[in-house]
Coordinates of C-alpha atoms in Angstrom, one line a residue:
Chain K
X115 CA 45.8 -39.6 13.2
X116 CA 43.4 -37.5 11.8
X117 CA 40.1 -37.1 12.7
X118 CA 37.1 -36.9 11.0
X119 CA 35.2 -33.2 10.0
X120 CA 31.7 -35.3 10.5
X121 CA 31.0 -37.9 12.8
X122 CA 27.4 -39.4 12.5
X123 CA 26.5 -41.8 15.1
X124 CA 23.3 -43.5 15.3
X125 CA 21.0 -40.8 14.3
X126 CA 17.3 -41.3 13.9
X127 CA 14.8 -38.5 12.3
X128 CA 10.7 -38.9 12.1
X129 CA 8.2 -36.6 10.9
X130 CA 5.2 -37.9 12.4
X131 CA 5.0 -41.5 12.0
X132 CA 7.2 -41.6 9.0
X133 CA 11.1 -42.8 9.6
X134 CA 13.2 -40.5 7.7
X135 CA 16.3 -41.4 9.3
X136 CA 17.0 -44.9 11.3
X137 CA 20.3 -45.2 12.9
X138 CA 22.3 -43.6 10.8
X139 CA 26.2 -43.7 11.0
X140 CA 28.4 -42.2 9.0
X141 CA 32.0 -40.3 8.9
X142 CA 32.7 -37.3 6.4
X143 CA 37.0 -36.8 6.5
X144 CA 38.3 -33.5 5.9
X145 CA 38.7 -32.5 2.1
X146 CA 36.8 -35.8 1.1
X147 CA 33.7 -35.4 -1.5
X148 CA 30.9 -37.9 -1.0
X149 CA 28.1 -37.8 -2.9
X150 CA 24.5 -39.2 -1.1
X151 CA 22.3 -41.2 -3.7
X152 CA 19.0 -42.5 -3.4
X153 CA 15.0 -42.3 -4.2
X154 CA 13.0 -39.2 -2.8
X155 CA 12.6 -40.2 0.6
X156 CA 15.3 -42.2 1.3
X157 CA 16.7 -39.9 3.8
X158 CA 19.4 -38.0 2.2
X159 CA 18.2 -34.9 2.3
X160 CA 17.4 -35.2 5.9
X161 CA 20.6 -36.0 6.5
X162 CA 22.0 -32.7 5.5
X163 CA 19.1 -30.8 7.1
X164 CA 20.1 -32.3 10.1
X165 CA 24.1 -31.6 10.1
X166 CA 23.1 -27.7 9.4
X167 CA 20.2 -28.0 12.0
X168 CA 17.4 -27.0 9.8
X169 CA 16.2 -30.1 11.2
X170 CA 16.8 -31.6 14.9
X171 CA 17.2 -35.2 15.2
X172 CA 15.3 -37.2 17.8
X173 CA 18.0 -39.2 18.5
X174 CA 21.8 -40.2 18.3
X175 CA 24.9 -37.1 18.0
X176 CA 26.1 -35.4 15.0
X177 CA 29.9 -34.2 15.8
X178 CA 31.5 -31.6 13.7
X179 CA 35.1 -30.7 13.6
X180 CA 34.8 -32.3 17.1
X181 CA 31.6 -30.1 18.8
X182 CA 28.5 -32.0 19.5
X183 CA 26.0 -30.1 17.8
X184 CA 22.5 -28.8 18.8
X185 CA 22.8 -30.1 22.4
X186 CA 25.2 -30.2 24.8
X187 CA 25.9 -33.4 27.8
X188 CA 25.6 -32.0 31.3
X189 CA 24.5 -34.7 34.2
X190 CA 23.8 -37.4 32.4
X191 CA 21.2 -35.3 29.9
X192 CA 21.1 -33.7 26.5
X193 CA 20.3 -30.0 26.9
X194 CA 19.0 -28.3 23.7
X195 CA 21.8 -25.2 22.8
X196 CA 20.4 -21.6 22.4
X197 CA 19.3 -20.3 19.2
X198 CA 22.7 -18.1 19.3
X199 CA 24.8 -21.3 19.9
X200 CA 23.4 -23.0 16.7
X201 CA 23.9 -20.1 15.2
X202 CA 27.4 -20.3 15.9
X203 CA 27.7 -23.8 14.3
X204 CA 25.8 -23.3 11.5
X205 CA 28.4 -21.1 10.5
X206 CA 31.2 -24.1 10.1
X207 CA 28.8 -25.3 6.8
X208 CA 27.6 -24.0 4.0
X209 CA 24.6 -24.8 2.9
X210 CA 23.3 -24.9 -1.0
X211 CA 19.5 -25.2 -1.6
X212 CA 17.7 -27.0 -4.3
X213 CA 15.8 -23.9 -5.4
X214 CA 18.5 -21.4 -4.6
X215 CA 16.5 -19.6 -2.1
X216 CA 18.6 -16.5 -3.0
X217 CA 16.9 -13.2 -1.1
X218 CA 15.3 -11.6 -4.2
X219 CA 15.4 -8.1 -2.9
X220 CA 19.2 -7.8 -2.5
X221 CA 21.4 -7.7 -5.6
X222 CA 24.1 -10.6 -6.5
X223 CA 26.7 -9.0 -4.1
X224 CA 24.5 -8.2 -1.2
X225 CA 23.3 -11.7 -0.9
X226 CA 27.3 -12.5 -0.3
X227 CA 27.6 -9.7 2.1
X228 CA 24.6 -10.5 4.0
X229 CA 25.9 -13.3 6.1
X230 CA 29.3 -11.5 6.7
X231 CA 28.5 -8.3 7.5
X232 CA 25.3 -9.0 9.3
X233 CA 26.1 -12.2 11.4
X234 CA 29.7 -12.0 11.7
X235 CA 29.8 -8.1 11.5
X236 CA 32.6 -7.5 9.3
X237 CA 33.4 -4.5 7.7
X238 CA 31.7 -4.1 4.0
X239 CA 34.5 -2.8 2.3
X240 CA 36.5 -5.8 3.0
X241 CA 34.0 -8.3 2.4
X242 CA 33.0 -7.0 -1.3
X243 CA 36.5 -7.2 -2.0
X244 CA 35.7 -10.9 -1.3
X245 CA 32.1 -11.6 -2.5
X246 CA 33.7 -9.6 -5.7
X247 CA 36.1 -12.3 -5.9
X248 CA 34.4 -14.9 -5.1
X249 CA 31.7 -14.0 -7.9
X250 CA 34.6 -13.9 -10.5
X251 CA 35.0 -17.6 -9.3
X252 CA 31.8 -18.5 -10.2
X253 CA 32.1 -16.7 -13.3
X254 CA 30.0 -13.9 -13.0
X255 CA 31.8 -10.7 -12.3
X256 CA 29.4 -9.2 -14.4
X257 CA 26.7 -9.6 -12.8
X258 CA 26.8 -8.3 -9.2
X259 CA 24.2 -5.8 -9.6
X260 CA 21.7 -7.8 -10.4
X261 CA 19.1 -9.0 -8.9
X262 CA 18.0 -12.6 -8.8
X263 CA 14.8 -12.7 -10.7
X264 CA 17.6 -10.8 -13.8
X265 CA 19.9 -14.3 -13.4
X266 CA 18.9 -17.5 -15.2
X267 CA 18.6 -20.8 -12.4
X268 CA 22.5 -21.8 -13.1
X269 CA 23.4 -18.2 -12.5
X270 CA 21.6 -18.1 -9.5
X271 CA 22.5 -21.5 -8.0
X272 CA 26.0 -20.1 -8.8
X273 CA 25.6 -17.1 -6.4
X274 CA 24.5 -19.3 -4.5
X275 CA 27.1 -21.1 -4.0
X276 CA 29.3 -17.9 -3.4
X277 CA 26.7 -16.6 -0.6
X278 CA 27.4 -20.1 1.1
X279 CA 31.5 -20.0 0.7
X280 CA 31.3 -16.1 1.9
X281 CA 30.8 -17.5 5.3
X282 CA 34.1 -19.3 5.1
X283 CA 32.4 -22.7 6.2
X284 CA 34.4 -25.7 6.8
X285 CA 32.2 -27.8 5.1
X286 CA 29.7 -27.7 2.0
X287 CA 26.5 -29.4 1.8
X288 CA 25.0 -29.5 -1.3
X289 CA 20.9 -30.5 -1.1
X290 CA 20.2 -31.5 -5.0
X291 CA 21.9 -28.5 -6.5
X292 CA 20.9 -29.0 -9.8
X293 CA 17.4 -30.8 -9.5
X294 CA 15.6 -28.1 -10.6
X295 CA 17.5 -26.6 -13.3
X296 CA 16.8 -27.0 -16.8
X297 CA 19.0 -29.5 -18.4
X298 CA 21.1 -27.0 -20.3
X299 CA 22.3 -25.4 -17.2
X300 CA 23.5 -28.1 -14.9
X301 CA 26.6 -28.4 -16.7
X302 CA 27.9 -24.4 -14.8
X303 CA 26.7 -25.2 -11.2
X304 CA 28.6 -28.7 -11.5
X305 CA 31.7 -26.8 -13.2
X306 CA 31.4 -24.6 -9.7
X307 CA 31.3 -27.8 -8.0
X308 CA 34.4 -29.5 -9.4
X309 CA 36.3 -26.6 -8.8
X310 CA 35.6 -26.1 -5.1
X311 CA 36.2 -30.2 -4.7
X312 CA 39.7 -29.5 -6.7
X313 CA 40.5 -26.5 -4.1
X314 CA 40.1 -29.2 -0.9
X315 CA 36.9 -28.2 0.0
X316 CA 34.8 -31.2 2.3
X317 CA 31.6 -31.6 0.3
X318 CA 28.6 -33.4 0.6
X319 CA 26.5 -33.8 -2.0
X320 CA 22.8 -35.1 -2.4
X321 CA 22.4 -35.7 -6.5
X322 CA 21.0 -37.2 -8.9
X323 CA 23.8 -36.7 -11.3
X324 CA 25.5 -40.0 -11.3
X325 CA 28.1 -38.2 -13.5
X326 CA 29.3 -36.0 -11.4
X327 CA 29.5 -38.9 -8.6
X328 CA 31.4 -41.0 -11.1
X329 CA 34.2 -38.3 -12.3
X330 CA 34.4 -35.8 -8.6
X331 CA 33.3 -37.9 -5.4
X332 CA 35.8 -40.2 -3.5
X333 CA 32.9 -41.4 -1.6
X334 CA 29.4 -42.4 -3.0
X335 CA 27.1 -43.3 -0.2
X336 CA 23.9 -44.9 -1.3
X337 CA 20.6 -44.5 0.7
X338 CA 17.4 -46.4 0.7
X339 CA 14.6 -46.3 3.5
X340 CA 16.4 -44.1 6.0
X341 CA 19.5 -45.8 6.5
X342 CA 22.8 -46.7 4.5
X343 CA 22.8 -49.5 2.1
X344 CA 26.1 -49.7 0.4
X345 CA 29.2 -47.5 0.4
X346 CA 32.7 -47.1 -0.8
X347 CA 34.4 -45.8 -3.8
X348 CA 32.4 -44.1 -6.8
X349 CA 33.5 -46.6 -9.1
X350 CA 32.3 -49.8 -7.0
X351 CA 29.3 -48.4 -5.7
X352 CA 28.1 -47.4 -9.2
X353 CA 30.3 -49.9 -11.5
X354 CA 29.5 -52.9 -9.4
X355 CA 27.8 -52.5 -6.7
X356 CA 26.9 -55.6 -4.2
X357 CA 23.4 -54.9 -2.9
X358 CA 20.4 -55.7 -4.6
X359 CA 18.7 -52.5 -3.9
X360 CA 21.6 -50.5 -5.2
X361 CA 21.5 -52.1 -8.3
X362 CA 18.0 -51.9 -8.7
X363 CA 18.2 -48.1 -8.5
X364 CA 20.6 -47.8 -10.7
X365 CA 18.9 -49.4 -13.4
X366 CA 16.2 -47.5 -12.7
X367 CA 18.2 -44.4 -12.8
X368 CA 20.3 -44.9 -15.6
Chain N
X204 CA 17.7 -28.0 -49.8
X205 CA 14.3 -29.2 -51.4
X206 CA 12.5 -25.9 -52.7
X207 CA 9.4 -24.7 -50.5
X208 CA 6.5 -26.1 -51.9
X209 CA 4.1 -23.9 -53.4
X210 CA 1.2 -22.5 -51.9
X211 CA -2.2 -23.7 -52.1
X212 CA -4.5 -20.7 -54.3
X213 CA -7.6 -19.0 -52.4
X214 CA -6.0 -17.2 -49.7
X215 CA -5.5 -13.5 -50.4
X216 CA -3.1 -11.2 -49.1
X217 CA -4.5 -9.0 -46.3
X218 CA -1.6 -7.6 -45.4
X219 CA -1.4 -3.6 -45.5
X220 CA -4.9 -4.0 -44.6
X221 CA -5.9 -2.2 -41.0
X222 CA -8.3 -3.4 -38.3
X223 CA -11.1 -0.9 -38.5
X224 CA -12.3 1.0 -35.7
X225 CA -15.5 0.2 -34.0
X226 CA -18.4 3.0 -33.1
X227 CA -19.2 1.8 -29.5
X228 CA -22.6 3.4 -29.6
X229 CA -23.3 1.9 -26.5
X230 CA -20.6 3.5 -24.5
X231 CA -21.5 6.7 -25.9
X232 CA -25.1 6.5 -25.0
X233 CA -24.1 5.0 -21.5
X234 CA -21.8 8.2 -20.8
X235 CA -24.2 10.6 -22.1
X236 CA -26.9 9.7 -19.5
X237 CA -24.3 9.3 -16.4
X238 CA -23.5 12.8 -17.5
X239 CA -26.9 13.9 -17.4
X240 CA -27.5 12.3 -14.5
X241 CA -24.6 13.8 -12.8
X242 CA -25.6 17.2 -14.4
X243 CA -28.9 16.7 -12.6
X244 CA -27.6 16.0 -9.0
X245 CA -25.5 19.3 -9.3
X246 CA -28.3 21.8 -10.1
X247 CA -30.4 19.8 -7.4
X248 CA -27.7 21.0 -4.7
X249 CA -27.1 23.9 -6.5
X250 CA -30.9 25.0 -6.1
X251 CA -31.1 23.7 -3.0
X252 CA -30.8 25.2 0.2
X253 CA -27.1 25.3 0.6
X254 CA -25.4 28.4 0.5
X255 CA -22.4 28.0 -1.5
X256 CA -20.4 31.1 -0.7
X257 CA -20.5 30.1 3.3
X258 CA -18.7 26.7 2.0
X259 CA -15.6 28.6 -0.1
X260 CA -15.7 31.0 2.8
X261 CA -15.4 27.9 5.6
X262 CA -13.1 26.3 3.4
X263 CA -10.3 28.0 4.2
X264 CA -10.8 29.4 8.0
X265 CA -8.1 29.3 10.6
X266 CA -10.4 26.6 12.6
X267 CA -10.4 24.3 10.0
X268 CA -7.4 24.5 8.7
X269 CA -6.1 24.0 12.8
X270 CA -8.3 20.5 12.3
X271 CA -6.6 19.1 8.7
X272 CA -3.3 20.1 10.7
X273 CA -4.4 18.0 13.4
X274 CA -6.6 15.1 12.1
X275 CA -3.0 14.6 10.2
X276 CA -0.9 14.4 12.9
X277 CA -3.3 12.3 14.7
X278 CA -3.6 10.1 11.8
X279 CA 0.0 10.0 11.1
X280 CA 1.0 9.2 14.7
X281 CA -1.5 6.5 15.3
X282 CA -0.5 4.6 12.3
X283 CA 3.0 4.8 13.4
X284 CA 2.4 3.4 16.7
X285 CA -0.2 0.9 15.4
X286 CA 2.4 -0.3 12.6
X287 CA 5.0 -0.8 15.6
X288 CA 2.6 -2.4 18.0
X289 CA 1.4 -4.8 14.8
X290 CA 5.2 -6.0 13.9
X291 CA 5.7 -6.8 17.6
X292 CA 2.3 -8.6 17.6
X293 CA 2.3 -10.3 14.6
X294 CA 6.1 -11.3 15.5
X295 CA 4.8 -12.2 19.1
X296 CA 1.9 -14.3 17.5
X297 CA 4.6 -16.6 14.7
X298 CA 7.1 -17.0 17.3
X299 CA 7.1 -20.6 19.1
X300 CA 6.8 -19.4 22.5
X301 CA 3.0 -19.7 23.3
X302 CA 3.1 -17.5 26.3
X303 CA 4.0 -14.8 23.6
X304 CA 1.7 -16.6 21.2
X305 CA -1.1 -16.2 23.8
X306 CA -0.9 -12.7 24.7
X307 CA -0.8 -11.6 21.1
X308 CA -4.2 -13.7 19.9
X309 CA -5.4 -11.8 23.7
X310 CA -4.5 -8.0 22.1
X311 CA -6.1 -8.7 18.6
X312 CA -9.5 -10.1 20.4
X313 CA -9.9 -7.5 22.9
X314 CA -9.0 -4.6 20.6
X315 CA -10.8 -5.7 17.8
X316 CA -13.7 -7.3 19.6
X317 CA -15.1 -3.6 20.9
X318 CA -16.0 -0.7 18.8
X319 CA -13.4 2.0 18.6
X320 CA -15.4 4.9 20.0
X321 CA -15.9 2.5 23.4
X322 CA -12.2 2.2 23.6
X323 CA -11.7 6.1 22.4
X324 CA -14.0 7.3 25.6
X325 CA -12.5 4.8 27.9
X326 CA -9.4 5.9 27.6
X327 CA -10.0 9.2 28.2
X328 CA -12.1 8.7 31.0
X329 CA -9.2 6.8 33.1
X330 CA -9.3 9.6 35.4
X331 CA -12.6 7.7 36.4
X332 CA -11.0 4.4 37.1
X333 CA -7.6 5.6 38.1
X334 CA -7.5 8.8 40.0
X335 CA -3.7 8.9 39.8
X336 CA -1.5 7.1 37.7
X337 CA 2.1 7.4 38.1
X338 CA 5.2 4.6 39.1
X339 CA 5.2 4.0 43.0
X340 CA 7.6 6.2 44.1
X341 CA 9.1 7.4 41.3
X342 CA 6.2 10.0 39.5
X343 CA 2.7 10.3 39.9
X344 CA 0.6 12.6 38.8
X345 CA -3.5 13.3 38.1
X346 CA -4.8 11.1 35.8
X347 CA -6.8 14.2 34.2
X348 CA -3.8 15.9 33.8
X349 CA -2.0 13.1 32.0
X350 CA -4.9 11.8 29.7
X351 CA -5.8 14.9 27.7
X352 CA -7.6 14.7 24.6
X353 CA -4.4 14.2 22.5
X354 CA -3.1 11.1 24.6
X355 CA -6.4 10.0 24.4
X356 CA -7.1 10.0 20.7
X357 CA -3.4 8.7 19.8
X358 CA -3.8 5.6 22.6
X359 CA -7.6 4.4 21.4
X360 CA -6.6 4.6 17.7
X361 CA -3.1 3.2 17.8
X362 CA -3.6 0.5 20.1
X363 CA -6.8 -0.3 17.9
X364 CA -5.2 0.2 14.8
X365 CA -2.0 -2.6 16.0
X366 CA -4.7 -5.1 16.5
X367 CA -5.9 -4.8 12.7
X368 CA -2.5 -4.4 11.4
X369 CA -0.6 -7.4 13.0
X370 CA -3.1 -8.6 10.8
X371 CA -1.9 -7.7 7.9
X372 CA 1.5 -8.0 9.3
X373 CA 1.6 -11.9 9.9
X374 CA -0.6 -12.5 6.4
X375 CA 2.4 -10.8 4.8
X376 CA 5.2 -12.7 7.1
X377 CA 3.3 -16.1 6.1
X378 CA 3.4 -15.0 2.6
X379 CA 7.4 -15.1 2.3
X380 CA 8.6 -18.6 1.3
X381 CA 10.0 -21.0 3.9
X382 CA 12.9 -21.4 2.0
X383 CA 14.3 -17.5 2.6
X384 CA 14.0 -18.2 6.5
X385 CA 15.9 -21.6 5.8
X386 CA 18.6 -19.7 3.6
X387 CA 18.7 -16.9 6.6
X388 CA 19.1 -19.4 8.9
X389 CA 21.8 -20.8 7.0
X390 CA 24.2 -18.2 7.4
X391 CA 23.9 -18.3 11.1
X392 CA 20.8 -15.6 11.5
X393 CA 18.7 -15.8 14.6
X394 CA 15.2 -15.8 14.3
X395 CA 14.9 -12.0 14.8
X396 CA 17.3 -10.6 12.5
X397 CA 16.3 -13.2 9.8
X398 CA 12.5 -11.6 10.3
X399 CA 14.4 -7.8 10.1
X400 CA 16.9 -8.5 7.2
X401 CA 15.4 -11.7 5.5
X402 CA 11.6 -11.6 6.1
X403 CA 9.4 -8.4 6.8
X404 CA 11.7 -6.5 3.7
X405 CA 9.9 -8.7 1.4
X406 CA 6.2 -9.2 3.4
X407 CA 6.8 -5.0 3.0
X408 CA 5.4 -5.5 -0.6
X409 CA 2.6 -7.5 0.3
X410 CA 1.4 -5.8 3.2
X411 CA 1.5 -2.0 1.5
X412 CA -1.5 -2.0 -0.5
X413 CA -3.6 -3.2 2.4
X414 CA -1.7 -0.7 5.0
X415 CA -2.7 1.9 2.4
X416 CA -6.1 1.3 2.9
X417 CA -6.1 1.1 6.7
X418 CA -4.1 4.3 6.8
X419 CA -6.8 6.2 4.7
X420 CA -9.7 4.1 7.0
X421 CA -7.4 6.0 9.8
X422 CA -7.3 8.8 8.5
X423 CA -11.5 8.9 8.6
X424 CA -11.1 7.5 11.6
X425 CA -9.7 10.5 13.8
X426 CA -13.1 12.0 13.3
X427 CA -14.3 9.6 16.0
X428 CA -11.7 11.7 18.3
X429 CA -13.9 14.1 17.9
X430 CA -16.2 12.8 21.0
X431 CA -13.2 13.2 23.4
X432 CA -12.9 16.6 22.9
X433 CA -9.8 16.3 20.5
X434 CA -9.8 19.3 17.8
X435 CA -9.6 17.2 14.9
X436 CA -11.5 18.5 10.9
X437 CA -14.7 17.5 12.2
X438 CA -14.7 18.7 15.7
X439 CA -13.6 22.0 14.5
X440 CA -16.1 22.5 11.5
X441 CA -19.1 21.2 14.2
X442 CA -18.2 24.1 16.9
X443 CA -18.6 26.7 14.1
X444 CA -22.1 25.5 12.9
X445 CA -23.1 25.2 16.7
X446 CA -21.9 29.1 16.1
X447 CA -24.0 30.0 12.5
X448 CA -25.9 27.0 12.2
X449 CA -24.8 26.4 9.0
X450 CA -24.7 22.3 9.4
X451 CA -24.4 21.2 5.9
X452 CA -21.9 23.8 4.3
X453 CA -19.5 23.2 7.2
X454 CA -19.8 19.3 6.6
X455 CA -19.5 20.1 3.3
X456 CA -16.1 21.6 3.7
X457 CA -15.4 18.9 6.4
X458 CA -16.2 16.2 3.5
X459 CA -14.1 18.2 0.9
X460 CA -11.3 18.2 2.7
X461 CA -10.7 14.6 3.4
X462 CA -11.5 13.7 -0.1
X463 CA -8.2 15.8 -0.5
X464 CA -6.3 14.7 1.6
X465 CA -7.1 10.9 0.6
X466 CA -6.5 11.9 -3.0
X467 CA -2.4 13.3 -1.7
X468 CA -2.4 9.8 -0.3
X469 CA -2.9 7.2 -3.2
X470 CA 0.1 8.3 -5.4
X471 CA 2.5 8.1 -2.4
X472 CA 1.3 4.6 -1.8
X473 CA 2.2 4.5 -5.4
X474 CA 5.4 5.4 -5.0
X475 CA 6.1 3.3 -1.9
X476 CA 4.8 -0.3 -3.9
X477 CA 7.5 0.9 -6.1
X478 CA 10.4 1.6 -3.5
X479 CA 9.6 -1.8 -1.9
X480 CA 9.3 -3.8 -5.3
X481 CA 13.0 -3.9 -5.9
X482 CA 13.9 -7.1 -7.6
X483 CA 10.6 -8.2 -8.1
X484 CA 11.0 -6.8 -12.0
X485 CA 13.2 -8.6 -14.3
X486 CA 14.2 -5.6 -16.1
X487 CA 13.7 -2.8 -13.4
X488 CA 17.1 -1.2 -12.6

């Protein structure tokens, strides 16, 4: 039997006094493409934070590809892992940013070669090879020499996306990806998208592109308050879903 | 297609028609009497009782040029160690650890909190605190020996200088978006070579224009050295009017020459804004 890529098992996040997360539990199967919906604040976006560990959760495991991460169990306690050890795990996902966050003082290529030739110390020649290839996969060969603030917001969520897969990661997490692009360009980064879910990839992916959720994700997971609602196939959840909440956001939304 | 319709009468054509130029008499009149005013300052030193040809004779003397030499070495090497020790702070003071936290708020508030000619003289009168210095059993040697005028001058001014510029260090750290350390992080940097790679690259264009003035400040600065005996510009051009007593000509020429030397420097920082901008242009290539 196979196992799941992410387990999620009761995990709680607060910022202060506010509950972003409350016993979350969740499992992400390899290959599978689930797509997190909700209002700001519901808690999907702290969900990713916290599988990449941009955030650490105050309670409950996160599991991936079988490693507890952030912490490890030694006599009865959770000890917090070194900074080198997350970095080590970080390295299994990919992570894609709302506002790109590309590094705007390296070209289109070097923000692919960063990550492998600085963290995982590769050799550059064989990793521009790669980032070469992987920007022909997002469709802009042409464009390696530039530098961000030259590349529209599709073009840059785009390299992006190539920075994250340069790393090789076992899974993709996707935080909004097209939020803040302007309408015209959000039909690229979600071409990218459907691509990478047709090549196997595992993907998760916080959106608010019903569309995309509808047509790519096998799982559509809806959020509200910190804590799942309602989940199951794309064309349930959003064709006819059960809970009251769900449907009230989706009216709202559509 | 309906046909434009036509246009209402009364508005007449002004096109081939140029802007005309204005005569500004008011600049011109403002200009005139800055130059005359200028004009008048000149013939006042001019007529006054400076001898001119001692300064173009000064100007170019083995003793001073020995002190431009050395006031830019000193100025060169203290900005270099007080750049390093001001990374290290400024990395020491954003880092979570608050025993590192702590002793970097400790360097800035005892450096900065006592006038740099106190620290310049203290540290060249070690000898009088420590009569040896040296690591047990390894080396040790007489503090008077070690401490000369150069180790002095480079100690009091760098270590003062890191104090100002962690400064400007952290200010230019804080100014990089959160969202490049996040991205960093998410290729699997640690917190270190994020700051290397990721971080102080881009506070670099920040934090040059403000460098650029502490480095000419610096520059001024090494004059202080002078009181420890180190033969910086001004050191040298007071031991020759101790000699001829020819005080203002010789701080003439003193004067001159740093006005030269901090007109060199402006265009480099030019030059260096520009290296460090990269990206930062849409259409620069």
């Amino acid at each position: 039997m196979t196992k799941p890529l992410v387990a999620i098992r009761t995990v709680s996040k607060n910022f202060g006094e506010f509950q972003a997360l409350r016993g979350v539990s969740l499992d992400v199967w390899p290959g599978e493409v689930m797509c997190l919906i909700g209002a700001s604040g519901s808690g999907k976006t702290t969900l990713l934070r916290c599988i990449n560990q941009l955030a650490m959760i105050d309670s409950g495991g996160i599991w991936l590809d079988g490693e507890l991460l952030g912490v490890r169990e030694h006599g009865g306690k959770l000890h917090r892992l070194s900074e080198r050890e997350i970095g080590r795990q970080r390295l299994k996902t990919g992570m894609v940013f709302q506002r790109f966050n590309l590094f705007p003082h390296k070209t289109a290529l070097e923000n692919i070669t960063e990550g492998p030739t600085q963290v995982q110390g590769r050799k550059l020649d064989e990793v521009r090879t790669e980032a070469l290839e992987l920007l022909r996969r997002v469709g802009l060969a042409a464009k390696s020499d530039s530098y961000p603030a030259q590349l529209s917001g599709g073009q840059q969520q785009r390299v992006a996306i190539a920075r994250a897969l340069a790393m090789k990661p076992m899974l993709m997490l996707f935080d909004e990806p097209t939020s803040a692009l302007d309408p015209e360009l959000v039909g690229e980064v979600l071409a990218v998208m459907k691509e990478l879910a047709k090549s196997g990839m595992t993907m998760m992916v916080v959106t608010h592109e019903l569309g995309f959720a509808r047509e790519v994700a096998d799982r559509v997971v809806y959020m509200d308050q910190g804590a799942i609602v309602e989940q199951g196939r794309a064309s349930d959840v959003l064709g006819a879903p059960r809970e009251e909440r769900t449907k009230a956001f989706l009216s709202a939304v559509i | 297609m309906k046909p434009a319709p036509a246009l209402a009468e009364g508005f007449p054509d002004l096109s081939g028609m140029r802007i005309a130029r204005e005569p500004h008499w008011f600049r011109w009149i403002s200009a005139a009497l800055i130059v005359l005013v200028l004009a008048a300052i000149v013939r006042a030193f001019a007529n006054g009782q400076i001898e001119w040809s001692y300064v173009s004779r000064f100007l170019t003397v083995k003793a001073i040029l020995e002190g431009i030499v050395n006031t830019m070495v000193m100025a060169v090497l203290a900005m270099m160690l007080g750049i390093f020790l001001g990374i290290v702070v400024a990395i020491m003071r954003l880092s979570p650890n608050p025993v590192l936290k702590t002793v970097a708020a400790g360097y800035t508030w005892l450096f900065r909190g006592t006038p740099l000619i106190l620290q310049l003289l203290l540290w060249f009168n070690l000898a009088l605190v420590f009569p040896t210095i040296g690591i047990p059993g390894l080396w040790s040697a007489r503090a008077v020996d070690v401490m000369t005028p150069f180790l002095a001058a480079l100690l009091g001014l760098g270590i003062n200088q890191g104090a100002y510029t962690s400064e400007v260090m952290r200010a230019g750290m804080l100014s990089v978006d959160i969202g490049q350390y996040e991205a960093a992080q998410a290729i699997g940097m640690g917190r270190l070579r994020a700051l290397r790679r990721i971080v102080l690259p881009q506070a670099m264009r920040v934090v040059i224009p403000p460098l650029g003035n502490e480095f000419i400040g610096m520059v001024k600065a090494t004059s202080l050295a002078s009181v420890i005996q180190y033969p910086e510009l001004l050191h040298n051009a007071e031991n020759i009017y101790y000699a001829n007593s020819r005080v203002i000509e010789l701080l003439i020429v003193a004067g001159l020459w740093y006005l030269l030397v901090v007109s060199i420097l402006t265009p480099l920082q030019m030059l260096l804004e520009r290296r460090f901008a990269r990206g930062t242009l849409r259409l620069a290539r």
